[in-house]
PDB file of C-alpha atoms in Angstrom:
ATOM      1  CA  MET A   1     -98.373-125.022 -79.311  1.00  0.00           C
ATOM      2  CA  ASP A   2     -98.731-125.126 -75.518  1.00  0.00           C
ATOM      3  CA  ALA A   3     -97.673-122.355 -73.144  1.00  0.00           C
ATOM      4  CA  THR A   4     -94.337-124.009 -72.344  1.00  0.00           C
ATOM      5  CA  GLY A   5     -93.409-124.272 -76.005  1.00  0.00           C
ATOM      6  CA  ALA A   6     -94.417-120.677 -76.660  1.00  0.00           C
ATOM      7  CA  LEU A   7     -92.323-119.484 -73.729  1.00  0.00           C
ATOM      8  CA  ALA A   8     -89.312-121.458 -74.949  1.00  0.00           C
ATOM      9  CA  ALA A   9     -89.706-120.051 -78.455  1.00  0.00           C
ATOM     10  CA  THR A  10     -89.946-116.522 -77.083  1.00  0.00           C
ATOM     11  CA  ARG A  11     -86.787-116.974 -75.046  1.00  0.00           C
ATOM     12  CA  GLN A  12     -84.955-118.382 -78.048  1.00  0.00           C
ATOM     13  CA  THR A  13     -86.052-115.417 -80.151  1.00  0.00           C
ATOM     14  CA  LEU A  14     -84.889-112.948 -77.498  1.00  0.00           C
ATOM     15  CA  ASP A  15     -81.538-114.700 -77.181  1.00  0.00           C
ATOM     16  CA  THR A  16     -81.123-114.550 -80.947  1.00  0.00           C
ATOM     17  CA  LEU A  17     -81.910-110.828 -81.000  1.00  0.00           C
ATOM     18  CA  LYS A  18     -79.451-110.203 -78.162  1.00  0.00           C
ATOM     19  CA  SER A  19     -76.703-111.916 -80.127  1.00  0.00           C
ATOM     20  CA  VAL A  20     -77.189-109.641 -83.147  1.00  0.00           C
ATOM     21  CA  PRO A  21     -74.405-107.002 -83.227  1.00  0.00           C
ATOM     22  CA  GLY A  22     -75.473-103.448 -82.582  1.00  0.00           C
ATOM     23  CA  TRP A  23     -73.771-102.167 -85.720  1.00  0.00           C
ATOM     24  CA  LEU A  24     -75.825-104.600 -87.821  1.00  0.00           C
ATOM     25  CA  LEU A  25     -79.106-103.392 -86.314  1.00  0.00           C
ATOM     26  CA  LEU A  26     -78.023 -99.793 -86.798  1.00  0.00           C
ATOM     27  CA  GLY A  27     -77.123-100.404 -90.433  1.00  0.00           C
ATOM     28  CA  PHE A  28     -80.447-102.136 -91.049  1.00  0.00           C
ATOM     29  CA  SER A  29     -82.348 -99.232 -89.469  1.00  0.00           C
ATOM     30  CA  VAL A  30     -80.427 -96.684 -91.540  1.00  0.00           C
ATOM     31  CA  SER A  31     -81.145 -98.654 -94.715  1.00  0.00           C
ATOM     32  CA  LEU A  32     -84.872 -98.812 -93.981  1.00  0.00           C
ATOM     33  CA  SER A  33     -84.880 -95.098 -93.159  1.00  0.00           C
ATOM     34  CA  MET A  34     -83.256 -94.252 -96.492  1.00  0.00           C
ATOM     35  CA  ILE A  35     -85.825 -96.350 -98.332  1.00  0.00           C
ATOM     36  CA  TRP A  36     -88.698 -94.745 -96.432  1.00  0.00           C
ATOM     37  CA  PHE A  37     -87.584 -91.127 -96.806  1.00  0.00           C
ATOM     38  CA  TRP A  38     -86.329 -91.337-100.412  1.00  0.00           C
ATOM     39  CA  PRO A  39     -89.246 -91.918-102.833  1.00  0.00           C
ATOM     40  CA  PRO A  40     -87.174 -93.439-105.688  1.00  0.00           C
ATOM     41  CA  PHE A  41     -86.184 -96.295-103.379  1.00  0.00           C
ATOM     42  CA  ILE A  42     -89.623 -96.995-101.967  1.00  0.00           C
ATOM     43  CA  LEU A  43     -91.159 -97.098-105.455  1.00  0.00           C
ATOM     44  CA  LEU A  44     -88.845 -99.980-106.355  1.00  0.00           C
ATOM     45  CA  LEU A  45     -90.458-102.164-103.693  1.00  0.00           C
ATOM     46  CA  PRO A  46     -93.564-104.241-104.345  1.00  0.00           C
ATOM     47  CA  GLN A  47     -96.823-102.913-102.940  1.00  0.00           C
ATOM     48  CA  SER A  48     -96.944-105.551-100.213  1.00  0.00           C
ATOM     49  CA  ALA A  49     -93.460-104.573 -98.990  1.00  0.00           C
ATOM     50  CA  GLN A  50     -94.333-100.880 -99.024  1.00  0.00           C
ATOM     51  CA  SER A  51     -97.253-101.484 -96.671  1.00  0.00           C
ATOM     52  CA  VAL A  52     -95.114-103.210 -94.028  1.00  0.00           C
ATOM     53  CA  LEU A  53     -92.133-100.858 -94.363  1.00  0.00           C
ATOM     54  CA  PRO A  54     -93.278 -98.398 -91.630  1.00  0.00           C
ATOM     55  CA  LEU A  55     -93.772-101.232 -89.155  1.00  0.00           C
ATOM     56  CA  ALA A  56     -90.413-102.795 -90.047  1.00  0.00           C
ATOM     57  CA  LEU A  57     -88.701 -99.423 -89.647  1.00  0.00           C
ATOM     58  CA  LEU A  58     -90.326 -98.868 -86.252  1.00  0.00           C
ATOM     59  CA  VAL A  59     -89.364-102.336 -85.012  1.00  0.00           C
ATOM     60  CA  SER A  60     -85.784-102.010 -86.243  1.00  0.00           C
ATOM     61  CA  LEU A  61     -85.385 -98.614 -84.573  1.00  0.00           C
ATOM     62  CA  LEU A  62     -86.751 -99.944 -81.290  1.00  0.00           C
ATOM     63  CA  LEU A  63     -84.461-102.972 -81.424  1.00  0.00           C
ATOM     64  CA  THR A  64     -81.458-100.758 -82.190  1.00  0.00           C
ATOM     65  CA  ILE A  65     -82.220 -98.415 -79.301  1.00  0.00           C
ATOM     66  CA  LEU A  66     -82.785-101.302 -76.898  1.00  0.00           C
ATOM     67  CA  LYS A  67     -79.564-102.961 -78.043  1.00  0.00           C
ATOM     68  CA  PHE A  68     -77.439 -99.893 -77.367  1.00  0.00           C
ATOM     69  CA  VAL A  69     -79.219 -99.214 -74.066  1.00  0.00           C
ATOM     70  CA  ASP A  70     -78.531-102.802 -73.032  1.00  0.00           C
ATOM     71  CA  GLN A  71     -74.863-102.495 -73.990  1.00  0.00           C
ATOM     72  CA  ALA A  72     -74.505 -99.217 -72.092  1.00  0.00           C
ATOM     73  CA  GLY A  73     -76.216-100.711 -69.046  1.00  0.00           C
ATOM     74  CA  SER A  74     -73.975-103.777 -69.147  1.00  0.00           C
ATOM     75  CA  ARG A  75     -70.844-101.623 -69.305  1.00  0.00           C
ATOM     76  CA  LEU A  76     -72.091 -99.479 -66.424  1.00  0.00           C
ATOM     77  CA  LEU A  77     -72.839-102.526 -64.276  1.00  0.00           C
ATOM     78  CA  GLU A  78     -69.430-103.985 -65.062  1.00  0.00           C
ATOM     79  CA  ARG A  79     -67.682-100.753 -64.092  1.00  0.00           C
ATOM     80  CA  ARG A  80     -69.639-100.660 -60.847  1.00  0.00           C
ATOM     81  CA  ARG A  81     -68.755-104.277 -60.123  1.00  0.00           C
ATOM     82  CA  VAL A  82     -65.062-103.596 -60.707  1.00  0.00           C
ATOM     83  CA  ALA A  83     -65.199-100.438 -58.569  1.00  0.00           C
ATOM     84  CA  LEU A  84     -66.971-102.305 -55.761  1.00  0.00           C
ATOM     85  CA  GLU A  85     -64.390-105.072 -55.831  1.00  0.00           C
ATOM     86  CA  ARG A  86     -61.629-102.467 -55.748  1.00  0.00           C
ATOM     87  CA  ASP A  87     -63.258-100.749 -52.769  1.00  0.00           C
ATOM     88  CA  ARG A  88     -63.504-104.056 -50.921  1.00  0.00           C
ATOM     89  CA  GLU A  89     -59.826-104.743 -51.511  1.00  0.00           C
ATOM     90  CA  ARG A  90     -58.849-101.256 -50.301  1.00  0.00           C
ATOM     91  CA  LEU A  91     -61.039-101.622 -47.229  1.00  0.00           C
ATOM     92  CA  ALA A  92     -59.692-105.055 -46.300  1.00  0.00           C
ATOM     93  CA  GLY A  93     -56.076-104.404 -47.248  1.00  0.00           C
ATOM     94  CA  LEU A  94     -55.576-100.840 -46.047  1.00  0.00           C
ATOM     95  CA  TYR A  95     -58.233 -98.854 -44.262  1.00  0.00           C
ATOM     96  CA  ARG A  96     -59.624-101.473 -41.902  1.00  0.00           C
ATOM     97  CA  PRO A  97     -56.102-102.357 -40.692  1.00  0.00           C
ATOM     98  CA  PHE A  98     -55.430 -98.609 -40.370  1.00  0.00           C
ATOM     99  CA  ILE A  99     -58.443 -98.148 -38.111  1.00  0.00           C
ATOM    100  CA  ALA A 100     -57.460-101.216 -36.090  1.00  0.00           C
ATOM    101  CA  LEU A 101     -54.233 -99.427 -35.153  1.00  0.00           C
ATOM    102  CA  PHE A 102     -56.333 -96.867 -33.283  1.00  0.00           C
ATOM    103  CA  LEU A 103     -58.328 -99.356 -31.214  1.00  0.00           C
ATOM    104  CA  THR A 104     -56.090 -98.716 -28.213  1.00  0.00           C
ATOM    105  CA  ARG A 105     -54.863 -95.284 -29.279  1.00  0.00           C
ATOM    106  CA  HIS A 106     -57.179 -92.392 -28.515  1.00  0.00           C
ATOM    107  CA  VAL A 107     -56.813 -89.292 -30.664  1.00  0.00           C
ATOM    108  CA  THR A 108     -58.166 -86.012 -29.303  1.00  0.00           C
ATOM    109  CA  ILE A 109     -58.700 -83.139 -31.723  1.00  0.00           C
ATOM    110  CA  CYS A 110     -59.181 -79.542 -30.582  1.00  0.00           C
ATOM    111  CA  SER A 111     -60.263 -76.738 -32.886  1.00  0.00           C
ATOM    112  CA  GLY A 112     -60.237 -73.005 -32.322  1.00  0.00           C
ATOM    113  CA  SER A 113     -61.215 -69.926 -34.295  1.00  0.00           C
ATOM    114  CA  ALA A 114     -59.319 -66.640 -34.202  1.00  0.00           C
ATOM    115  CA  SER A 115     -62.227 -64.762 -35.802  1.00  0.00           C
ATOM    116  CA  PRO A 116     -65.430 -66.413 -34.609  1.00  0.00           C
ATOM    117  CA  ARG A 117     -67.629 -63.303 -34.783  1.00  0.00           C
ATOM    118  CA  LEU A 118     -68.566 -61.010 -37.636  1.00  0.00           C
ATOM    119  CA  ARG A 119     -66.942 -57.972 -35.997  1.00  0.00           C
ATOM    120  CA  HIS A 120     -63.625 -59.826 -35.923  1.00  0.00           C
ATOM    121  CA  ARG A 121     -63.859 -60.650 -39.610  1.00  0.00           C
ATOM    122  CA  LEU A 122     -64.875 -57.074 -40.455  1.00  0.00           C
ATOM    123  CA  ALA A 123     -61.760 -55.827 -38.685  1.00  0.00           C
ATOM    124  CA  ASN A 124     -59.642 -58.302 -40.651  1.00  0.00           C
ATOM    125  CA  ALA A 125     -61.285 -57.163 -43.885  1.00  0.00           C
ATOM    126  CA  ARG A 126     -60.499 -53.507 -43.144  1.00  0.00           C
ATOM    127  CA  GLU A 127     -56.876 -54.416 -42.548  1.00  0.00           C
ATOM    128  CA  GLU A 128     -56.729 -56.268 -45.853  1.00  0.00           C
ATOM    129  CA  LEU A 129     -58.216 -53.296 -47.724  1.00  0.00           C
ATOM    130  CA  GLY A 130     -55.396 -51.006 -46.647  1.00  0.00           C
ATOM    131  CA  ALA A 131     -52.583 -53.523 -46.932  1.00  0.00           C
ATOM    132  CA  TYR A 132     -52.210 -53.488 -50.727  1.00  0.00           C
ATOM    133  CA  ARG A 133     -51.477 -50.796 -53.264  1.00  0.00           C
ATOM    134  CA  ARG A 134     -53.762 -52.254 -55.890  1.00  0.00           C
ATOM    135  CA  PRO A 135     -57.426 -51.736 -54.931  1.00  0.00           C
ATOM    136  CA  TYR A 136     -58.523 -54.913 -56.713  1.00  0.00           C
ATOM    137  CA  THR A 137     -56.131 -57.053 -54.672  1.00  0.00           C
ATOM    138  CA  GLY A 138     -57.247 -55.414 -51.437  1.00  0.00           C
ATOM    139  CA  VAL A 139     -60.940 -55.914 -52.227  1.00  0.00           C
ATOM    140  CA  LYS A 140     -60.382 -59.552 -53.151  1.00  0.00           C
ATOM    141  CA  ARG A 141     -58.450 -60.304 -49.973  1.00  0.00           C
ATOM    142  CA  ALA A 142     -60.955 -58.365 -47.864  1.00  0.00           C
ATOM    143  CA  TRP A 143     -63.823 -60.382 -49.345  1.00  0.00           C
ATOM    144  CA  ARG A 144     -62.069 -63.590 -48.378  1.00  0.00           C
ATOM    145  CA  ALA A 145     -61.400 -62.262 -44.886  1.00  0.00           C
ATOM    146  CA  LEU A 146     -65.126 -61.667 -44.356  1.00  0.00           C
ATOM    147  CA  PHE A 147     -65.744 -65.424 -44.492  1.00  0.00           C
ATOM    148  CA  ASP A 148     -62.480 -66.654 -42.990  1.00  0.00           C
ATOM    149  CA  ARG A 149     -62.950 -67.669 -39.361  1.00  0.00           C
ATOM    150  CA  GLN A 150     -59.213 -68.471 -39.172  1.00  0.00           C
ATOM    151  CA  THR A 151     -59.898 -71.891 -37.743  1.00  0.00           C
ATOM    152  CA  SER A 152     -56.987 -74.037 -36.640  1.00  0.00           C
ATOM    153  CA  SER A 153     -56.851 -77.537 -35.200  1.00  0.00           C
ATOM    154  CA  SER A 154     -54.432 -79.490 -33.063  1.00  0.00           C
ATOM    155  CA  ALA A 155     -54.444 -83.134 -32.071  1.00  0.00           C
ATOM    156  CA  GLU A 156     -52.664 -85.527 -29.777  1.00  0.00           C
ATOM    157  CA  VAL A 157     -52.686 -89.205 -28.948  1.00  0.00           C
ATOM    158  CA  GLU A 158     -53.740 -89.014 -25.319  1.00  0.00           C
ATOM    159  CA  PHE A 159     -52.842 -92.592 -24.414  1.00  0.00           C
ATOM    160  CA  GLY A 160     -52.147 -95.904 -26.044  1.00  0.00           C
ATOM    161  CA  GLY A 161     -48.820 -94.999 -27.587  1.00  0.00           C
ATOM    162  CA  GLU A 162     -47.536 -92.673 -30.273  1.00  0.00           C
ATOM    163  CA  PHE A 163     -49.128 -91.978 -33.623  1.00  0.00           C
ATOM    164  CA  PRO A 164     -48.665 -95.267 -35.555  1.00  0.00           C
ATOM    165  CA  LEU A 165     -46.925 -93.760 -38.562  1.00  0.00           C
ATOM    166  CA  LEU A 166     -44.434 -96.614 -38.937  1.00  0.00           C
ATOM    167  CA  GLU A 167     -47.208 -99.220 -38.972  1.00  0.00           C
ATOM    168  CA  ILE A 168     -49.238 -97.182 -41.467  1.00  0.00           C
ATOM    169  CA  ALA A 169     -46.240 -96.780 -43.773  1.00  0.00           C
ATOM    170  CA  ASP A 170     -45.530-100.513 -43.535  1.00  0.00           C
ATOM    171  CA  LEU A 171     -49.105-101.359 -44.557  1.00  0.00           C
ATOM    172  CA  VAL A 172     -48.875 -98.962 -47.499  1.00  0.00           C
ATOM    173  CA  ARG A 173     -45.641-100.598 -48.672  1.00  0.00           C
ATOM    174  CA  LYS A 174     -47.149-104.085 -48.466  1.00  0.00           C
ATOM    175  CA  ASN A 175     -50.304-103.026 -50.320  1.00  0.00           C
ATOM    176  CA  ALA A 176     -48.904-100.368 -52.614  1.00  0.00           C
ATOM    177  CA  GLN A 177     -51.142-101.522 -55.480  1.00  0.00           C
ATOM    178  CA  LEU A 178     -54.185-100.483 -53.425  1.00  0.00           C
ATOM    179  CA  ALA A 179     -52.843 -97.134 -52.233  1.00  0.00           C
ATOM    180  CA  SER A 180     -54.002 -93.955 -53.928  1.00  0.00           C
ATOM    181  CA  VAL A 181     -51.649 -91.128 -54.809  1.00  0.00           C
ATOM    182  CA  GLU A 182     -53.313 -89.011 -52.126  1.00  0.00           C
ATOM    183  CA  LEU A 183     -52.622 -91.602 -49.427  1.00  0.00           C
ATOM    184  CA  ILE A 184     -48.986 -92.015 -50.457  1.00  0.00           C
ATOM    185  CA  ARG A 185     -48.444 -88.257 -50.391  1.00  0.00           C
ATOM    186  CA  LEU A 186     -50.089 -87.930 -46.981  1.00  0.00           C
ATOM    187  CA  VAL A 187     -47.867 -90.658 -45.531  1.00  0.00           C
ATOM    188  CA  ASN A 188     -44.805 -89.026 -47.069  1.00  0.00           C
ATOM    189  CA  ARG A 189     -45.699 -85.607 -45.651  1.00  0.00           C
ATOM    190  CA  ALA A 190     -46.408 -87.068 -42.226  1.00  0.00           C
ATOM    191  CA  ASP A 191     -43.028 -88.790 -42.249  1.00  0.00           C
ATOM    192  CA  ARG A 192     -41.201 -85.592 -43.223  1.00  0.00           C
ATOM    193  CA  SER A 193     -43.102 -83.583 -40.619  1.00  0.00           C
ATOM    194  CA  ARG A 194     -41.475 -85.617 -37.852  1.00  0.00           C
ATOM    195  CA  TYR A 195     -38.029 -84.561 -39.020  1.00  0.00           C
ATOM    196  CA  GLU A 196     -39.122 -80.926 -38.859  1.00  0.00           C
ATOM    197  CA  ASP A 197     -40.965 -81.298 -35.536  1.00  0.00           C
ATOM    198  CA  PRO A 198     -39.552 -84.121 -33.388  1.00  0.00           C
ATOM    199  CA  ASP A 199     -41.821 -83.248 -30.437  1.00  0.00           C
ATOM    200  CA  LEU A 200     -44.005 -86.330 -29.881  1.00  0.00           C
ATOM    201  CA  SER A 201     -46.388 -84.705 -27.416  1.00  0.00           C
ATOM    202  CA  LEU A 202     -48.626 -83.396 -30.214  1.00  0.00           C
ATOM    203  CA  MET A 203     -49.498 -84.708 -33.639  1.00  0.00           C
ATOM    204  CA  THR A 204     -48.179 -82.651 -36.521  1.00  0.00           C
ATOM    205  CA  ASP A 205     -50.557 -81.047 -39.007  1.00  0.00           C
ATOM    206  CA  ALA A 206     -49.514 -83.652 -41.575  1.00  0.00           C
ATOM    207  CA  GLU A 207     -50.289 -86.503 -39.172  1.00  0.00           C
ATOM    208  CA  LEU A 208     -53.670 -84.961 -38.408  1.00  0.00           C
ATOM    209  CA  ALA A 209     -54.393 -84.708 -42.139  1.00  0.00           C
ATOM    210  CA  LEU A 210     -53.436 -88.374 -42.544  1.00  0.00           C
ATOM    211  CA  PHE A 211     -55.639 -89.443 -39.629  1.00  0.00           C
ATOM    212  CA  THR A 212     -58.575 -87.431 -41.007  1.00  0.00           C
ATOM    213  CA  HIS A 213     -58.114 -89.047 -44.410  1.00  0.00           C
ATOM    214  CA  ILE A 214     -58.025 -92.545 -42.906  1.00  0.00           C
ATOM    215  CA  ASP A 215     -61.179 -91.960 -40.874  1.00  0.00           C
ATOM    216  CA  ARG A 216     -63.048 -90.429 -43.826  1.00  0.00           C
ATOM    217  CA  GLU A 217     -62.058 -93.137 -46.306  1.00  0.00           C
ATOM    218  CA  HIS A 218     -62.828 -95.928 -43.841  1.00  0.00           C
ATOM    219  CA  ARG A 219     -66.342 -94.584 -43.304  1.00  0.00           C
ATOM    220  CA  LYS A 220     -66.904 -94.138 -47.034  1.00  0.00           C
ATOM    221  CA  LEU A 221     -65.611 -97.578 -48.010  1.00  0.00           C
ATOM    222  CA  SER A 222     -67.540 -99.235 -45.179  1.00  0.00           C
ATOM    223  CA  ARG A 223     -70.768 -97.747 -46.523  1.00  0.00           C
ATOM    224  CA  ARG A 224     -69.990 -98.867 -50.062  1.00  0.00           C
ATOM    225  CA  ALA A 225     -68.426-102.265 -49.560  1.00  0.00           C
ATOM    226  CA  GLY A 226     -69.367-103.181 -46.015  1.00  0.00           C
TER     227      GLY A 226
END
């Protein structure tokens, strides 16, 4: 047999082994193991079969392991393929159009800290210690105050128009099957925040949270799905 014929035969053998169900290989391996580890069974076999039993058991175990590893790998690759396709749809249908709304709108975010230094946080912790009757509650709140810089942020659309909440909500409605629960809730909160704070000079905290989410998800999906 030439090299081409041997290669074809090898491929055919591998394809045949791949088509064997995993449960069948597992059952065969268990049967050989029972024969090998239980003397009454192995004594029933002819001498020639007893000599090849260890090799057959080893081969069957290897084939079983490889079969289940291959199945697990195939499932993992399929899940990744589905997730990648989902990310591409979300990027093209939602987050890239979201970012496009800010091409001519410039958002400026300012952050400040009420307790930037350790002495400020120590003073806050002392106040927390004496603010509660229960010592445990005071200690717990004081511990949190030691690491709380009391940072707050504000944002505004400097020029280019108002925050495009209506356009964002419209895109979410048109592509609702791609929108996560988090995105829907953020849009809903941003919409309600305008009823509570009709001043359009600054973005509300809910609008800032929505903008931060859009920017973060767009960067993440762009890295994954391009």
